[in-house]
Amino acid sequence: MSTQHAFSTFPSRFVWGTKTAAYQIEGAVDVDGRGPSIWDTFSHRAGATRNGDTGDIACDHYHRMDEDLDLLAQLGAPAYCFSIAWPRVQPAGSGSANQPGLDFYRRLVDGLLRRSIVPVITLYHWDLPQTLEDAGGWVSRDTVGRFADYTEIVAGALGDTVNMWITLNEPWCSAWLGYGTGEHAPGLRDHGRAAAATHHLLLAHGESLQVLRATIPNVAAGIGLNLQPIRPATDHDEDRAASRRVDGNLNRLFLDPLFKGVYPADMLDHYSGLAPGLAVVADGDMDVISRPIDFLGVNFYTPITVCSPARRAEARAAGYWIPEAASSARVGDLNAVQVLRPDVTRTQMGWEIEPGALTEILLRVRDEYGTLPLYVTENGAAFDDYVGTDGEVRDGERIQYIDGHLRAVLTAVAAGVDVRGYFVWSVLDNFEWGHGFSKRFGLTWVDYSSGERIPKASFFWYQRTVRANSLEP
Ligand code: IFM
């Protein structure tokens, strides 16, 4: 066997998949008893999203489910991860189930199984029922109990045929973009509330985990985190301290409680003056949060480089770009500024492409948090795709991006990390939150006026890769 061949072939039981989220694709927001979510409210607020786009129709997946299932079958990736819209199942976030909502997901699961595709469920991908937000949302401890009840309903309805469950997708985004920077629903800008939301989300994960275990024999349950290596712009102590703070907020604030049962001391200290902040932690909570999980989902897109605000001039002199807008939306009160490397290719999101950073994060999770099965539950890229005059979408940059990151996965596997699978974000172009429909992440082009789906070149490339279980040299 040649070195090249050994290096580009994946483990024999490697799970290939794609992933979507309910609000980004389903549309049909007022159909069959679905209640409003925080994203319905937020996206209809003037100026909240690019061009005022909303998920009212999105990819109309709710009505085009069969067509999308056939598309997934054509793709041939044996797993598909989708999220359940909580307000479809419990329109006001509590009380009895809305049967038509559950029926929709039953049809989806059955349709996947008929096509020999393994369903993977995310219980929460950001669409909190608006009624719960009106009562305090994730800042309120009460939402934790509501999430456990909702888990019980969904697990009871679908647990007979679905084995792999993700409790929360990227709780950092729910807490810090939703309650901290205001870029996401519900659009609040209050770091004290973001810290409290962080805790309640993690607690909800732990309670949900227990419900899943009690309801589904042999369940495989985990959580999906957006993890990013954070680099200091220079070796200067102040830049290193800034990068450590951002790492604390983005990575350790979630990894430490989940795996070590404690919040990082520097983050506790940093947020101690905020109300309600992490003062909401009660006795016993950390035991709930650190209940063992069966796998960790790693969502990875890009690394981040930061400098201390006092050292912008030095960072510029070192060659970094510091656009005014890049200041600190993401790294808000952390006394750090995001800087951009000028010599790096970016996606349409402006995100630096560095596949090696995925290897780095996978190794770090193993080295600092222990060996457990890992799945890359999201990875992909937005580019400025277009349909050519011949009707084809030639997205070579996306192929290159995914190929590079798959090679990064193989490097981690070769280093002994237990990476069990990889899910492309996403199978369809879809509603990219605050960016509306302006960013296309799909393996499939979606014409938002007609609903037509056109598989891109990356779709056929991924199809070949999955079939071969290896990368083309
Ligand atoms: O579209 C999102 C997804 O909902 C969560 N993870 C990142 C993706 C790309 O921004």
PDB file of C-alpha atoms in Angstrom, residues 25 49 55 87 149 164 193 208 292 316 345 349 353-354 360 439:
ATOM      1  CA  ILE A  25     -34.395  25.209   5.628  1.00  0.00           C
ATOM      2  CA  THR A  49     -30.880  40.475   8.894  1.00  0.00           C
ATOM      3  CA  GLY A  55     -36.889  31.937   7.309  1.00  0.00           C
ATOM      4  CA  PRO A  87     -42.053  25.425  18.364  1.00  0.00           C
ATOM      5  CA  ASP A 149     -39.872  18.134  28.953  1.00  0.00           C
ATOM      6  CA  MET A 164     -27.775   9.353  17.762  1.00  0.00           C
ATOM      7  CA  ARG A 193     -27.284  37.701  30.622  1.00  0.00           C
ATOM      8  CA  SER A 208     -31.702  16.499  28.399  1.00  0.00           C
ATOM      9  CA  PRO A 292     -20.674  11.707  30.656  1.00  0.00           C
ATOM     10  CA  ARG A 316      -0.604  46.501  12.153  1.00  0.00           C
ATOM     11  CA  THR A 345      -7.338  32.828   1.624  1.00  0.00           C
ATOM     12  CA  MET A 349     -17.811  34.883   5.235  1.00  0.00           C
ATOM     13  CA  ILE A 353      -9.022  28.976   5.547  1.00  0.00           C
ATOM     14  CA  GLU A 354      -6.600  26.912   7.558  1.00  0.00           C
ATOM     15  CA  GLU A 360      -5.127  21.259  16.144  1.00  0.00           C
ATOM     16  CA  LYS A 439     -24.146  33.320   1.915  1.00  0.00           C
TER      17      LYS A 439
END
